[in-house]
Short mmCIF file of C-alpha atoms and ligand atoms in Angstrom, two decimals:
data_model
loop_
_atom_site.label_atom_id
_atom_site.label_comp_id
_atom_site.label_asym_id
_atom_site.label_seq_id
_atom_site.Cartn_x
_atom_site.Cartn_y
_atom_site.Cartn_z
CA UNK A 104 9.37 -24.40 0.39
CA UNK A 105 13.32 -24.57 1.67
CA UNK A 106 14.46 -20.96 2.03
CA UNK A 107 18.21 -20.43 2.32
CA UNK A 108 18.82 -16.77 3.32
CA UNK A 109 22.99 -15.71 3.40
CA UNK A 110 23.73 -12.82 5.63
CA UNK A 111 26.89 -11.66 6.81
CA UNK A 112 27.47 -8.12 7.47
CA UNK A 113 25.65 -5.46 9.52
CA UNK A 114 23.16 -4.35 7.29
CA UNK A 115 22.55 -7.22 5.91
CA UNK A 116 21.46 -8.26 9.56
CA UNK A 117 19.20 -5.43 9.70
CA UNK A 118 17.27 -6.34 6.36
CA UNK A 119 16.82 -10.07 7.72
CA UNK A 120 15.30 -8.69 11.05
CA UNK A 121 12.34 -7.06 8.69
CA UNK A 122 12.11 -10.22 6.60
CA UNK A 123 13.13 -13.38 8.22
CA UNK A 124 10.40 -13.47 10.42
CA UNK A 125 7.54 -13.16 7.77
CA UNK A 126 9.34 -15.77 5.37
CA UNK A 127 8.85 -17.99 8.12
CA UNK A 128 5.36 -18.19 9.03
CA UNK A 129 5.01 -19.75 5.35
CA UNK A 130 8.35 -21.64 4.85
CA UNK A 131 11.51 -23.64 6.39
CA UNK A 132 14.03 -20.51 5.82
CA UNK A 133 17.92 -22.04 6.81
CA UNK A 134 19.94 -18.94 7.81
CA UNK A 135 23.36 -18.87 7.24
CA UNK A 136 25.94 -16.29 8.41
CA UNK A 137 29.08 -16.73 6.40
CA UNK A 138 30.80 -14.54 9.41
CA UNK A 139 31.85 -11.35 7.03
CA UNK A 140 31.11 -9.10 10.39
CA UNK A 141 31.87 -11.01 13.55
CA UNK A 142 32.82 -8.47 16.40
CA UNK A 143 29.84 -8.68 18.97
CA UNK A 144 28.91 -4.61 18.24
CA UNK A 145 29.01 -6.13 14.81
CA UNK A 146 27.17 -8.79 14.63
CA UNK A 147 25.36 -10.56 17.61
CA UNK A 148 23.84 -7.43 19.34
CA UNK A 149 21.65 -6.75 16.21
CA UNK A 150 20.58 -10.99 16.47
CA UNK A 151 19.55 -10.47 20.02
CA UNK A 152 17.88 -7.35 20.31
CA UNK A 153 15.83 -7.62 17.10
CA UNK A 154 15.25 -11.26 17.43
CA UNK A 155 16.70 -12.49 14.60
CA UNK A 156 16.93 -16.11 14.08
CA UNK A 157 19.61 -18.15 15.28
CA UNK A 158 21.59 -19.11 12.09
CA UNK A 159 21.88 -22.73 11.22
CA UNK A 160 25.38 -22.37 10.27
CA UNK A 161 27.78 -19.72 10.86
CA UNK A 162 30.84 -20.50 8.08
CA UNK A 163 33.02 -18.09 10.49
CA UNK A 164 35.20 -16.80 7.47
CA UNK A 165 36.27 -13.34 9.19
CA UNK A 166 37.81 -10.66 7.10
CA UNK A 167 40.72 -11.14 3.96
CA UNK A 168 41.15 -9.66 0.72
CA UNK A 169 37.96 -9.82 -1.76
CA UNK A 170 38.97 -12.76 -3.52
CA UNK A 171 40.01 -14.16 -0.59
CA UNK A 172 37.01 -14.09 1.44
CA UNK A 173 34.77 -14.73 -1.13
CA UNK A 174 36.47 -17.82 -2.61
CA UNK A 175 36.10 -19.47 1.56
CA UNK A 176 32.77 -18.59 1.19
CA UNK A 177 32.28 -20.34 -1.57
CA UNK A 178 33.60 -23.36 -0.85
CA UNK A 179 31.66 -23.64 2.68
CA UNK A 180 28.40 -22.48 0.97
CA UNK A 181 28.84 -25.17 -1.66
CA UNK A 182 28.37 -27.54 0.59
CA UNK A 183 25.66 -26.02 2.78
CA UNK A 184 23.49 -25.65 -0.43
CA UNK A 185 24.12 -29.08 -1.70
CA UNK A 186 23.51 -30.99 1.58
CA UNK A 187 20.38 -28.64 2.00
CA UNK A 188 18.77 -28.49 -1.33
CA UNK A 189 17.04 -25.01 -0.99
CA UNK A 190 14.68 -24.12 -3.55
CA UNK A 191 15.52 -20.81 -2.90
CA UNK A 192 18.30 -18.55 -2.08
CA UNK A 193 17.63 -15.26 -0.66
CA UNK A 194 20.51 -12.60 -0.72
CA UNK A 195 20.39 -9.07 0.59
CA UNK A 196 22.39 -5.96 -0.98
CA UNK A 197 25.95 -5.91 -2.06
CA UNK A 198 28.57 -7.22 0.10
CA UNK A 199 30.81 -10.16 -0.47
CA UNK A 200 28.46 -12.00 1.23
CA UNK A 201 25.84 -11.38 -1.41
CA UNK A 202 27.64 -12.50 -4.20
CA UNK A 203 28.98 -15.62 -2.58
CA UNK A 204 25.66 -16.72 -2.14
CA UNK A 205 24.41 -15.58 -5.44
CA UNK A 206 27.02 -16.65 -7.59
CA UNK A 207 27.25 -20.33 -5.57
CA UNK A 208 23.57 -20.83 -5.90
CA UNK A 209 23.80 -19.45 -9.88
CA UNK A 210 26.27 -22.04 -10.18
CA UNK A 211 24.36 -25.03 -8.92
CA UNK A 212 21.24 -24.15 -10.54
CA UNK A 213 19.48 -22.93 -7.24
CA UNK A 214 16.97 -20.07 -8.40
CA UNK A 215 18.28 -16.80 -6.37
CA UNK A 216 16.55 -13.85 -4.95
CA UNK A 217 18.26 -10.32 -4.99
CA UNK A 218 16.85 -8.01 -2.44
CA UNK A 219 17.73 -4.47 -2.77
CA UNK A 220 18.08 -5.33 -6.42
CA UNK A 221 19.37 -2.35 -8.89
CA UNK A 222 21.07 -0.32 -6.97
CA UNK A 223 23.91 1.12 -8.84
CA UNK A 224 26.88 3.81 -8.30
CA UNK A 225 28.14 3.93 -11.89
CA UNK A 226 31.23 3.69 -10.31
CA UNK A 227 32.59 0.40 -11.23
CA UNK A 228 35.53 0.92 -8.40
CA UNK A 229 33.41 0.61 -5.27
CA UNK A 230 33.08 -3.58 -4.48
CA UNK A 231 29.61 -2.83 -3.59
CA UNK A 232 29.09 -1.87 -7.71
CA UNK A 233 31.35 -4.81 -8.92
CA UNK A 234 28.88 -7.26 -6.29
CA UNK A 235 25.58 -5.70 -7.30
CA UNK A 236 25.93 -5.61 -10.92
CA UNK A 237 27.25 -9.33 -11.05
CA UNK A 238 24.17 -10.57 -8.27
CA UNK A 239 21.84 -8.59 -10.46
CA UNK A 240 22.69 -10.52 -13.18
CA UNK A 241 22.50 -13.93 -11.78
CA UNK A 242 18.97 -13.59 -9.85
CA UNK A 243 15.60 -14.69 -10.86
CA UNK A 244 13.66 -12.69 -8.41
CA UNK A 245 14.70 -8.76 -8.25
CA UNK A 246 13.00 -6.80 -5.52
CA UNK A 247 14.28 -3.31 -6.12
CA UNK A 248 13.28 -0.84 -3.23
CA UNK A 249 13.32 2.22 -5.67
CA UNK A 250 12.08 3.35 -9.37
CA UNK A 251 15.16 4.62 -10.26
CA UNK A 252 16.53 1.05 -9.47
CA UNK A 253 14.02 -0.36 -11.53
CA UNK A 254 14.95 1.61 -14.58
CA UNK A 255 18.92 0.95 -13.94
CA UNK A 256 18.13 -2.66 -14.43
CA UNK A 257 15.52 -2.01 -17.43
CA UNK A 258 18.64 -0.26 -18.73
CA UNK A 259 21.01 -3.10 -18.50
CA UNK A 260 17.84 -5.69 -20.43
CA UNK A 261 16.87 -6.87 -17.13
CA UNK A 262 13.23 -7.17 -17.19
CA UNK A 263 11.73 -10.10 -15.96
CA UNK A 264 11.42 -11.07 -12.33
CA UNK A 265 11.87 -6.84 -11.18
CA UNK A 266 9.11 -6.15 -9.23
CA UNK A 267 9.67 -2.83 -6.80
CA UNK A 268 8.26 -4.03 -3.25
CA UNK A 269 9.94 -0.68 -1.05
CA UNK A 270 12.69 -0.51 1.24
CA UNK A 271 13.01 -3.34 3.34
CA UNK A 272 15.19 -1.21 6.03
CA UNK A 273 11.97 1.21 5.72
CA UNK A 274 10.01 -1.96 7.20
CA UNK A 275 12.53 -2.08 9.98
CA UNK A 276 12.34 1.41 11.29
CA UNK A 277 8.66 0.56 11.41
CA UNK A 278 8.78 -2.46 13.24
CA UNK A 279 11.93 -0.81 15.54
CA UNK A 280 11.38 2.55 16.26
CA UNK A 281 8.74 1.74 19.10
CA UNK A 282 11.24 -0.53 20.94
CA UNK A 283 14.22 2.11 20.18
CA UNK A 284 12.17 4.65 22.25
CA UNK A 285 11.48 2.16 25.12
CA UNK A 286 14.83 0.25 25.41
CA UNK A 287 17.66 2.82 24.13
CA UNK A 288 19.81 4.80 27.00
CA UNK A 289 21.86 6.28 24.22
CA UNK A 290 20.95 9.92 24.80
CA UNK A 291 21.44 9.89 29.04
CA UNK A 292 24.97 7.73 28.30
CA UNK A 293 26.52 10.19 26.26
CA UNK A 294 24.97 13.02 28.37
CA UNK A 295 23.04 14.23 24.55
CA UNK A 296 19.16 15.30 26.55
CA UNK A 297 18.31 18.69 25.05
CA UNK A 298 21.89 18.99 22.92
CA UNK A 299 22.12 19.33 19.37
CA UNK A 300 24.52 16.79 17.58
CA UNK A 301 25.47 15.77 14.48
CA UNK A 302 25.90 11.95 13.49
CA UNK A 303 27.99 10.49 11.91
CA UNK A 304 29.66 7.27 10.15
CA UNK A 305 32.74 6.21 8.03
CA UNK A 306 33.72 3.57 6.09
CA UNK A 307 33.10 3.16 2.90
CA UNK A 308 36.21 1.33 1.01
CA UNK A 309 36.79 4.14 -0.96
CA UNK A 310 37.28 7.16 1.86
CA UNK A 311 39.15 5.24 4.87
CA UNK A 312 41.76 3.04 2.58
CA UNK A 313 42.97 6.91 0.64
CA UNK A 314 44.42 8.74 3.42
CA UNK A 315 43.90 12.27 1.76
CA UNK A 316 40.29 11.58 1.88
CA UNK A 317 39.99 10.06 5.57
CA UNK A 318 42.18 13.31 6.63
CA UNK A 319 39.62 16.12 4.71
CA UNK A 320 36.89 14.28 6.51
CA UNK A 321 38.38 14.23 9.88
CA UNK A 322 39.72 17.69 9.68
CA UNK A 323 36.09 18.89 8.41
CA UNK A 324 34.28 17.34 11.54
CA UNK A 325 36.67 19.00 13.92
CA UNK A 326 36.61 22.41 12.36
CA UNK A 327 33.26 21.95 12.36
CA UNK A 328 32.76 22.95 16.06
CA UNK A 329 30.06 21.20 16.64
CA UNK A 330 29.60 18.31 18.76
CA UNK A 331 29.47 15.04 16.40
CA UNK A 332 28.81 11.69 17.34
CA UNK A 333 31.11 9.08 15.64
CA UNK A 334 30.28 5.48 16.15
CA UNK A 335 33.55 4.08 14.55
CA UNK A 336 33.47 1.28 12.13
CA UNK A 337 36.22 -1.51 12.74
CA UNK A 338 37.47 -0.61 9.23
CA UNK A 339 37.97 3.17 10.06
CA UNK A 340 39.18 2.91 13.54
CA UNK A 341 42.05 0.34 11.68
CA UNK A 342 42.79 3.36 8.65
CA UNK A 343 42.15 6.06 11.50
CA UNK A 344 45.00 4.22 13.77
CA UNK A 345 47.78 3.47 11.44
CA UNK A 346 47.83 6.70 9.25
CA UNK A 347 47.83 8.58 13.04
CA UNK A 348 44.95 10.80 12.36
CA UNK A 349 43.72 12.67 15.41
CA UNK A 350 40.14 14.29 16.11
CA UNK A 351 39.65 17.57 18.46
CA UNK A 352 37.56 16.96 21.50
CA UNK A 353 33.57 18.29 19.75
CA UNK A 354 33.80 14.74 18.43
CA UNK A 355 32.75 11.90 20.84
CA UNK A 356 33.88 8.63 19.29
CA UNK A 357 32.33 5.37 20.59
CA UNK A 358 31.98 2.39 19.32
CA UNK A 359 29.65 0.71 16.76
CA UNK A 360 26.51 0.73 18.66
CA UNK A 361 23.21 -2.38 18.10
CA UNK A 362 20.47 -1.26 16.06
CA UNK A 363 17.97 0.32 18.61
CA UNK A 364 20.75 2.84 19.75
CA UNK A 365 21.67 3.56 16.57
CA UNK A 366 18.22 4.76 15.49
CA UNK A 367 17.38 6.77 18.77
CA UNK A 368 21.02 8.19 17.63
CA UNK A 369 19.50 9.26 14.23
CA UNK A 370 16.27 10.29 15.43
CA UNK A 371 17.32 13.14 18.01
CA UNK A 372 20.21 14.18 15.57
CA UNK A 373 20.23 17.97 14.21
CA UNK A 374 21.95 16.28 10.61
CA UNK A 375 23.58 13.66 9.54
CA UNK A 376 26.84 13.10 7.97
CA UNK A 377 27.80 9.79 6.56
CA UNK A 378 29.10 7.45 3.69
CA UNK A 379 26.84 4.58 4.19
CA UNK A 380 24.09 3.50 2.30
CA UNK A 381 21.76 2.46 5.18
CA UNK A 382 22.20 5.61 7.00
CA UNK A 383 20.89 7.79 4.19
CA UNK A 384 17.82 6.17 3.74
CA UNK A 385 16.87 6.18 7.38
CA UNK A 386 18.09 9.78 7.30
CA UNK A 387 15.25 10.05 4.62
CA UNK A 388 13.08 7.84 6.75
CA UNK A 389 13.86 10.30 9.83
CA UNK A 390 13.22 13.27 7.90
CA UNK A 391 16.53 14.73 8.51
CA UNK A 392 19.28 16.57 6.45
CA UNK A 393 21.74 13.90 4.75
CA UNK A 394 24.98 15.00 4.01
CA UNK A 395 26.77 12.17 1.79
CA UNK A 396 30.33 12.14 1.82
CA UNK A 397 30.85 10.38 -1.26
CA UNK A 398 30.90 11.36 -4.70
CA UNK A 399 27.41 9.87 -5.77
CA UNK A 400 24.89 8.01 -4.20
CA UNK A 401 22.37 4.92 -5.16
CA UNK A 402 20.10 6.58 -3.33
CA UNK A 403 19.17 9.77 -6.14
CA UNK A 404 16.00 10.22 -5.16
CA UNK A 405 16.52 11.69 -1.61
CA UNK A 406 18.85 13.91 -3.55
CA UNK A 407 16.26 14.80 -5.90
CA UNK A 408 13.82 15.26 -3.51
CA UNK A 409 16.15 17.73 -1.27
CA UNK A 410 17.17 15.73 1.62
CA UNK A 411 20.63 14.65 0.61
CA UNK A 412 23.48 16.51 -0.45
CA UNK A 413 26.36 15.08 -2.21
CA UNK A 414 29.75 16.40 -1.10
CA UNK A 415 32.33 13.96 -1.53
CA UNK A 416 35.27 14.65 0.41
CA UNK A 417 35.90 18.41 -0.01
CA UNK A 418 36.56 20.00 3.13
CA UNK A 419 34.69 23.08 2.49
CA UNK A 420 32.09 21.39 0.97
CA UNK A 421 31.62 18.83 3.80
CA UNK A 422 31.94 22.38 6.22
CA UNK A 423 29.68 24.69 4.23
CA UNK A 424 27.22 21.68 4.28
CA UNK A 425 27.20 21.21 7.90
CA UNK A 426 26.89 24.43 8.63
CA UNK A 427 24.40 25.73 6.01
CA UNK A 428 22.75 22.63 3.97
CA UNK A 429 18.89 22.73 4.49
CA UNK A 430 16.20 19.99 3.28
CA UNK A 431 13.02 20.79 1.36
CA UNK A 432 9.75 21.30 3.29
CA UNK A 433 8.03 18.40 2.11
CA UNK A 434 9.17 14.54 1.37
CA UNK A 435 7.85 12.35 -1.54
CA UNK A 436 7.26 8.62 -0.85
CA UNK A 437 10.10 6.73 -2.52
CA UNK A 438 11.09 3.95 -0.45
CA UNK A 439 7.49 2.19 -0.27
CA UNK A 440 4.56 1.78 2.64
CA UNK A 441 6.75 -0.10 4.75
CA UNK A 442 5.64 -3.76 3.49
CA UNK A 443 8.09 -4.69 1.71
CA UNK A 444 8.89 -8.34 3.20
CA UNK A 445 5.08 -9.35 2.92
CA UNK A 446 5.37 -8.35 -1.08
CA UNK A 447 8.55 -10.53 -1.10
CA UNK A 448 6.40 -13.17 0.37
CA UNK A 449 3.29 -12.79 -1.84
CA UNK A 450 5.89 -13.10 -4.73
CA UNK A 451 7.90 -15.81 -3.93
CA UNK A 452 5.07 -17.80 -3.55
CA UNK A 453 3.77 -16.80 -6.57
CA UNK A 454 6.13 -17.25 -8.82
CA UNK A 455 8.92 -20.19 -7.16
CA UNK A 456 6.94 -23.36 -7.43
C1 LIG B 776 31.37 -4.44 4.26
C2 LIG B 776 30.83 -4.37 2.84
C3 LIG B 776 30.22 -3.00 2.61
C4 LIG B 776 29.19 -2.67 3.67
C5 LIG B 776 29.80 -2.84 5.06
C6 LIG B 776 28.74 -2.66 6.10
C7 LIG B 776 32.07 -5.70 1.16
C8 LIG B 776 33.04 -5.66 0.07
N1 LIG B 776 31.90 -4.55 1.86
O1 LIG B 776 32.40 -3.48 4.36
O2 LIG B 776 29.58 -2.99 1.35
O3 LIG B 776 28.79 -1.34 3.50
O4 LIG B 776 30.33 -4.17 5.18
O5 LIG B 776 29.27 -2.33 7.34
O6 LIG B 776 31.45 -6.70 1.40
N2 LIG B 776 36.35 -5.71 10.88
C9 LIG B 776 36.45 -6.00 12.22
N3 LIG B 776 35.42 -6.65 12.81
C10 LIG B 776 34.30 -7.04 12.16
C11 LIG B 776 34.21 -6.75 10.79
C12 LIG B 776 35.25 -6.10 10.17
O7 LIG B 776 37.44 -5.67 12.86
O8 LIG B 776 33.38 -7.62 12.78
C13 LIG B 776 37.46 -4.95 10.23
C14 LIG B 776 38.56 -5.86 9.69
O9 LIG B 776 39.76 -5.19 9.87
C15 LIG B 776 38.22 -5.92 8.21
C16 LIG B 776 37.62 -4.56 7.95
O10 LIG B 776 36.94 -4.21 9.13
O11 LIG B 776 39.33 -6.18 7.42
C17 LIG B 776 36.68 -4.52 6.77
O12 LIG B 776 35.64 -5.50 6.92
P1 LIG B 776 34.92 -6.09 5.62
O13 LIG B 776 33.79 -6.97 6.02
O14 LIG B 776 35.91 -6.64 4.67
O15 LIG B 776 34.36 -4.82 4.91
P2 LIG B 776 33.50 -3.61 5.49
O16 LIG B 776 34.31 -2.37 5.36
O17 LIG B 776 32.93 -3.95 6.79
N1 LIG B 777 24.24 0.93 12.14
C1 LIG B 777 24.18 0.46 13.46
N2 LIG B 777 25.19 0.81 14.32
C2 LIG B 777 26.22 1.62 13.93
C3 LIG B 777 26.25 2.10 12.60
C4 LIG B 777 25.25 1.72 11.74
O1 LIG B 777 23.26 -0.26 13.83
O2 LIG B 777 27.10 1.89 14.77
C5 LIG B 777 23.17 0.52 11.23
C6 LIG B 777 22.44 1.66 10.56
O3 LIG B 777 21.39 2.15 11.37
C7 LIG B 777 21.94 1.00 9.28
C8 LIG B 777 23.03 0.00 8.96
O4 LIG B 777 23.76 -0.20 10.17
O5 LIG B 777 20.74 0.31 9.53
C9 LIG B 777 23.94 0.53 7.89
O6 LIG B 777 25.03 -0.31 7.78
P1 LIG B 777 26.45 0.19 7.26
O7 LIG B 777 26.54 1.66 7.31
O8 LIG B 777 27.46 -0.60 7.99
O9 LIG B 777 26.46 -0.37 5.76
P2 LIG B 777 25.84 0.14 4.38
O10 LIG B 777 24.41 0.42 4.60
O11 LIG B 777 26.62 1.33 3.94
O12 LIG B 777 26.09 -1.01 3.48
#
């Protein structure tokens, strides 16, 4: 079978590095990267050092406004899909990248298949909702990593083709964390043996482009007093720059680090303060506290289960959770046994003939 996979953006780099590789002892998978992320630190250290394939085509469309950049990816992945045929196109998550492919392979009758299916915010604002909700609803194969994703989509009618498989990214901290521990220097470089830190990352849409927000989450990190490791997203460093925010000296800002760094970062963190969606699962999958600047989460169930806190942008929340927030003793399993690409296999060949 002819598997075209579209990636494009960091994580979506990560969740091809778990599956990519299985897909392709069993099928011709063409990769395309429609160029979304394209900084080195954002993009080709994570194909190197997890041995991702080599796309076949890289469309190079760089950033723009939504409609923008998804309307160029479009038109290139028009005619990638119609010169390759695929009987299959895989997607991960919910950038613009995701619904480019989806919606261009919806449109020319190509069966597509959502992974990280059902996801949702409820907050039809954030691009990631407006992108997962319209995927969703265009796929014929759903892997959802969660229950609670399952249900969303039973909520919304859509039934057939769900079928939870886990957390791909759980997969990849599985297959990872061995090499992290061999190949990382991450601790000795920022001088971090035997010191507590905190971790952190910013840039969801929604906190770096409203300056009120970016400034209560700045100003909470440096009152904070303790030392906090910041690898800056492009995004944020752009917001961070032009609305002349400053950060005391307890916060070490470097740049976006590759994948292996980024996990030895997590795993010898004290807690973890962020607004991404990755980073709070492998919190979860780290078994450390998650504090979740934003004002809900896909992820409920670490909430639920006493990992995460929920804080939005308050600075005395954000402070009072840094300073006092503590997990639950034990964790359920929600995010799978860490085989989630093999089910995606087993199913695709099952069901796409
Ligand atoms: C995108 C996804 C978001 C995901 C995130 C992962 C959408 C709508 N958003 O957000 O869901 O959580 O990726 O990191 O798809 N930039 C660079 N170099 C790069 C990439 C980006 O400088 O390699 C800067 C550019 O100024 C760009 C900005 O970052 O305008 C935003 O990039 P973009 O890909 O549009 O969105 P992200 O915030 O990265
Ligand atoms: N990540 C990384 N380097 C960094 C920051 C994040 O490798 O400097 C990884 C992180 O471990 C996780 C993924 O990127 O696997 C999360 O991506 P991001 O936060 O950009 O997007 P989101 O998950 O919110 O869509």
């Amino acid at each position: 079978m002819k598997i075209l996979t579209v990636v494009g953006a960091r994580p979506q780099f990560i969740k091809a590095a778990a599956v990519s590789n299985i897909i392709r002892k069993e099928h011709n998978e063409i990769l395309v990267h429609t160029g979304q992320h394209y900084d080195e630190n954002m993009s080709k250290v994570f194909f190197e050092e997890l041995k991702i394939p080599k796309p076949d085509y890289n469309l190079e469309i760089g950033s723009g406004s939504h409609g923008e950049q998804t309307g160029k990816m479009l038109i290139e992945l028009e005619k990638i899909y119609l010169k390759e045929k695929p009987d299959l196109v895989l997607v991960y998550g919910d950038t613009n990248s995701t619904l480019a492919g989806a919606l261009c392979a919806s449109k020319l009758l190509i069966p597509v298949a959502h992974v990280e299916a059902g996801l949702r915010s409820f907050n039809s604002n954030m691009p990631e909702e407006q992108n997962r909700v319209l995927t969703d609803h265009i796929s014929k194969l759903l892997f959802v990593p969660t229950q609670a994703a399952k249900k969303n989509l039973h909520n919304e009618g859509v039934q057939s083709g769900v079928y939870n498989v886990g957390d791909v990214m759980f997969d990849a901290v599985l297959n990872f964390k061995k090499l992290a521990e061999q190949k990382s220097n991450i601790i000795n470089l920022l001088n971090m043996e035997d010191k507590e830190y905190i971790l952190t990352t910013i840039h969801r849409a929604e906190n770096t482009n409203d300056i009120n927000r970016l400034k209560n989450i700045i100003e909470a990190l440096n009152e904070s007093n303790k030392t906090v490791i910041l690898p800056l997203h492009p995004r944020t460093k752009k917001y961070v720059d032009s609305y002349g925010l400053k950060f005391n000296n307890n916060i070490k800002l470097i740049d976006p680090v590759g994948y292996l760094d980024m996990i030895t970062l997590e795993m010898n963190s004290q807690k973890i303060v962020t607004d991404s969606g990755g980073v709070q699962k492998e919190a979860f999958f780290m078994k450390k506290p998650c504090i979740t600047m934003r004002d809900e989460t896909e992820w409920v169930e670490t909430v639920e289960n006493g990992w995460n806190v929920i804080v939005g942008t308050d600075k005395n929340k954000i402070l009072d959770a840094i300073l006092n927030f503590k997990t639950s003793e034990d964790q359920q399993n929600i995010f799978g046994d860490g085989k989630a690409s093999c089910k995606i296999l087993d199913i695709i060949n099952c069901i796409v003939k």
